């Protein structure tokens, strides 16, 4: 089943985000190679594709996992969690309707 992972950044964590980004992306690349990643990306803090020093509000990931518990465990092990970037992480079951 698909799950949406919505993570919200803590304040003033752009430097930690940048430092942990290679490890964060490596985990997403693994999901992609396995054919389980639907989409993933950051949520800019301002209305711009390059938010600069404003940084990000969080991240959105939609991927396939065997269960809600597995999705939560995967999200909890994210390098951004360990680096203190994420202040809050929510995981929801997700039903993809479009695109078909």
C-alpha atoms as an extended CHARMM CRD file, in Angstrom:
* protein
*
       100  EXT
         1         1  UNK       CA              0.0000000000        0.0000000000        0.0000000000  PROA      1               0.0000000000
         2         2  UNK       CA              1.0500000000        3.6040000000       -0.4960000000  PROA      2               0.0000000000
         3         3  UNK       CA              1.7980000000        5.9010000000        2.4290000000  PROA      3               0.0000000000
         4         4  UNK       CA              2.3060000000        9.6670000000        2.5900000000  PROA      4               0.0000000000
         5         5  UNK       CA              5.0240000000       10.8800000000        4.8960000000  PROA      5               0.0000000000
         6         6  UNK       CA              4.5880000000       14.5350000000        5.8190000000  PROA      6               0.0000000000
         7         7  UNK       CA              7.4770000000       15.9510000000        7.7990000000  PROA      7               0.0000000000
         8         8  UNK       CA              7.7030000000       19.4590000000        9.1980000000  PROA      8               0.0000000000
         9         9  UNK       CA             11.0630000000       21.0970000000        9.7790000000  PROA      9               0.0000000000
        10        10  UNK       CA             12.1130000000       22.5830000000       13.0910000000  PROA      10              0.0000000000
        11        11  UNK       CA             13.0660000000       26.2680000000       13.0040000000  PROA      11              0.0000000000
        12        12  UNK       CA             16.5050000000       27.2810000000       11.7760000000  PROA      12              0.0000000000
        13        13  UNK       CA             17.6270000000       23.8360000000       10.6250000000  PROA      13              0.0000000000
        14        14  UNK       CA             18.7510000000       24.6160000000        7.0660000000  PROA      14              0.0000000000
        15        15  UNK       CA             22.4060000000       23.8660000000        7.8770000000  PROA      15              0.0000000000
        16        16  UNK       CA             21.4860000000       20.4900000000        9.4120000000  PROA      16              0.0000000000
        17        17  UNK       CA             19.2540000000       19.7270000000        6.4060000000  PROA      17              0.0000000000
        18        18  UNK       CA             22.0980000000       20.4440000000        3.9920000000  PROA      18              0.0000000000
        19        19  UNK       CA             24.5400000000       18.2960000000        5.9850000000  PROA      19              0.0000000000
        20        20  UNK       CA             22.1950000000       15.2860000000        6.1800000000  PROA      20              0.0000000000
        21        21  UNK       CA             20.8660000000       15.6070000000        2.6130000000  PROA      21              0.0000000000
        22        22  UNK       CA             23.2020000000       13.0490000000        0.9370000000  PROA      22              0.0000000000
        23        23  UNK       CA             22.1440000000       10.3040000000        3.3660000000  PROA      23              0.0000000000
        24        24  UNK       CA             18.4750000000       11.3320000000        3.0750000000  PROA      24              0.0000000000
        25        25  UNK       CA             18.6370000000       11.1800000000       -0.7300000000  PROA      25              0.0000000000
        26        26  UNK       CA             20.4130000000        7.8120000000       -0.6750000000  PROA      26              0.0000000000
        27        27  UNK       CA             17.4610000000        6.2560000000        1.1610000000  PROA      27              0.0000000000
        28        28  UNK       CA             15.0380000000        7.7430000000       -1.3570000000  PROA      28              0.0000000000
        29        29  UNK       CA             17.1670000000        6.4600000000       -4.2360000000  PROA      29              0.0000000000
        30        30  UNK       CA             16.9150000000        2.9640000000       -2.7500000000  PROA      30              0.0000000000
        31        31  UNK       CA             13.1180000000        3.2160000000       -2.7200000000  PROA      31              0.0000000000
        32        32  UNK       CA             13.2250000000        4.4530000000       -6.3090000000  PROA      32              0.0000000000
        33        33  UNK       CA             15.4400000000        1.5530000000       -7.4620000000  PROA      33              0.0000000000
        34        34  UNK       CA             13.0100000000       -0.8350000000       -5.7850000000  PROA      34              0.0000000000
        35        35  UNK       CA             10.1080000000        0.7530000000       -7.7020000000  PROA      35              0.0000000000
        36        36  UNK       CA              8.4080000000        1.8750000000       -4.4770000000  PROA      36              0.0000000000
        37        37  UNK       CA              8.7960000000        5.6640000000       -4.6610000000  PROA      37              0.0000000000
        38        38  UNK       CA              5.9050000000        7.6590000000       -6.1420000000  PROA      38              0.0000000000
        39        39  UNK       CA              7.2200000000       11.1420000000       -5.3250000000  PROA      39              0.0000000000
        40        40  UNK       CA              9.4080000000       12.9790000000       -2.8740000000  PROA      40              0.0000000000
        41        41  UNK       CA             10.4980000000       16.5280000000       -2.3400000000  PROA      41              0.0000000000
        42        42  UNK       CA             10.9210000000       19.4440000000        0.0240000000  PROA      42              0.0000000000
        43        43  UNK       CA              8.3420000000       22.0930000000        0.8970000000  PROA      43              0.0000000000
        44        44  UNK       CA              9.9610000000       25.5200000000        0.3520000000  PROA      44              0.0000000000
        45        45  UNK       CA              9.3520000000       28.0850000000        3.0870000000  PROA      45              0.0000000000
        46        46  UNK       CA              8.6680000000       30.7310000000        0.4330000000  PROA      46              0.0000000000
        47        47  UNK       CA              6.9470000000       30.6610000000       -2.9440000000  PROA      47              0.0000000000
        48        48  UNK       CA             10.0720000000       29.9550000000       -4.9690000000  PROA      48              0.0000000000
        49        49  UNK       CA             11.8200000000       26.9100000000       -6.4480000000  PROA      49              0.0000000000
        50        50  UNK       CA             14.9970000000       28.2180000000       -4.7740000000  PROA      50              0.0000000000
        51        51  UNK       CA             14.0490000000       29.4220000000       -1.2940000000  PROA      51              0.0000000000
        52        52  UNK       CA             17.6190000000       30.4610000000       -0.4730000000  PROA      52              0.0000000000
        53        53  UNK       CA             18.1780000000       31.2490000000        3.2070000000  PROA      53              0.0000000000
        54        54  UNK       CA             14.4140000000       30.9700000000        3.9050000000  PROA      54              0.0000000000
        55        55  UNK       CA             14.9210000000       27.2160000000        3.6550000000  PROA      55              0.0000000000
        56        56  UNK       CA             12.1560000000       24.6700000000        3.8660000000  PROA      56              0.0000000000
        57        57  UNK       CA              9.0240000000       23.9470000000        5.8800000000  PROA      57              0.0000000000
        58        58  UNK       CA              9.3840000000       20.2070000000        5.5610000000  PROA      58              0.0000000000
        59        59  UNK       CA              9.1470000000       17.3200000000        3.1160000000  PROA      59              0.0000000000
        60        60  UNK       CA              6.5560000000       15.1380000000        1.4240000000  PROA      60              0.0000000000
        61        61  UNK       CA              7.2320000000       11.5390000000        0.4440000000  PROA      61              0.0000000000
        62        62  UNK       CA              4.7600000000        9.0890000000       -1.0720000000  PROA      62              0.0000000000
        63        63  UNK       CA              6.0220000000        5.5230000000       -1.2660000000  PROA      63              0.0000000000
        64        64  UNK       CA              4.9400000000        1.9150000000       -1.0450000000  PROA      64              0.0000000000
        65        65  UNK       CA              5.4350000000       -0.0310000000        2.1730000000  PROA      65              0.0000000000
        66        66  UNK       CA              4.1040000000       -3.3720000000        3.4070000000  PROA      66              0.0000000000
        67        67  UNK       CA              2.3100000000       -1.7520000000        6.3450000000  PROA      67              0.0000000000
        68        68  UNK       CA              1.7460000000        1.4810000000        8.2260000000  PROA      68              0.0000000000
        69        69  UNK       CA              4.1830000000        0.2690000000       10.8680000000  PROA      69              0.0000000000
        70        70  UNK       CA              6.8850000000       -0.3040000000        8.2440000000  PROA      70              0.0000000000
        71        71  UNK       CA              6.2870000000        3.1580000000        6.7780000000  PROA      71              0.0000000000
        72        72  UNK       CA              6.5400000000        4.7350000000       10.2390000000  PROA      72              0.0000000000
        73        73  UNK       CA              9.7200000000        2.8330000000       11.0320000000  PROA      73              0.0000000000
        74        74  UNK       CA             11.2510000000        3.9290000000        7.7250000000  PROA      74              0.0000000000
        75        75  UNK       CA             10.2860000000        7.5590000000        8.3990000000  PROA      75              0.0000000000
        76        76  UNK       CA             11.6500000000        7.4120000000       11.9670000000  PROA      76              0.0000000000
        77        77  UNK       CA             15.0200000000        6.2170000000       10.6290000000  PROA      77              0.0000000000
        78        78  UNK       CA             15.3990000000        9.1790000000        8.2590000000  PROA      78              0.0000000000
        79        79  UNK       CA             18.7270000000       11.0250000000        8.6050000000  PROA      79              0.0000000000
        80        80  UNK       CA             16.7860000000       14.2860000000        8.8910000000  PROA      80              0.0000000000
        81        81  UNK       CA             15.1850000000       12.9400000000       12.0770000000  PROA      81              0.0000000000
        82        82  UNK       CA             18.5940000000       12.0300000000       13.5250000000  PROA      82              0.0000000000
        83        83  UNK       CA             19.9790000000       15.4560000000       12.5420000000  PROA      83              0.0000000000
        84        84  UNK       CA             17.1160000000       17.2880000000       14.2670000000  PROA      84              0.0000000000
        85        85  UNK       CA             15.7630000000       18.7380000000       11.0090000000  PROA      85              0.0000000000
        86        86  UNK       CA             12.2780000000       17.3190000000       11.4150000000  PROA      86              0.0000000000
        87        87  UNK       CA             10.2460000000       18.5700000000       14.3680000000  PROA      87              0.0000000000
        88        88  UNK       CA              7.2330000000       16.4180000000       13.4680000000  PROA      88              0.0000000000
        89        89  UNK       CA              6.6400000000       13.4590000000       11.1470000000  PROA      89              0.0000000000
        90        90  UNK       CA              3.1960000000       12.1310000000       10.2430000000  PROA      90              0.0000000000
        91        91  UNK       CA              2.5210000000        8.9990000000        8.2050000000  PROA      91              0.0000000000
        92        92  UNK       CA             -0.8110000000        8.3650000000        6.5070000000  PROA      92              0.0000000000
        93        93  UNK       CA             -2.1970000000        5.6500000000        4.2350000000  PROA      93              0.0000000000
        94        94  UNK       CA             -2.5090000000        7.1280000000        0.7390000000  PROA      94              0.0000000000
        95        95  UNK       CA             -4.7480000000        6.1630000000       -2.1730000000  PROA      95              0.0000000000
        96        96  UNK       CA             -3.4510000000        7.3210000000       -5.5350000000  PROA      96              0.0000000000
        97        97  UNK       CA             -6.2220000000        8.2970000000       -7.9460000000  PROA      97              0.0000000000
        98        98  UNK       CA             -4.3670000000       10.4490000000      -10.5060000000  PROA      98              0.0000000000
        99        99  UNK       CA             -2.4210000000       10.1560000000      -12.6290000000  PROA      99              0.0000000000
       100       100  UNK       CA             -3.6610000000        6.7380000000      -13.5930000000  PROA      100             0.0000000000
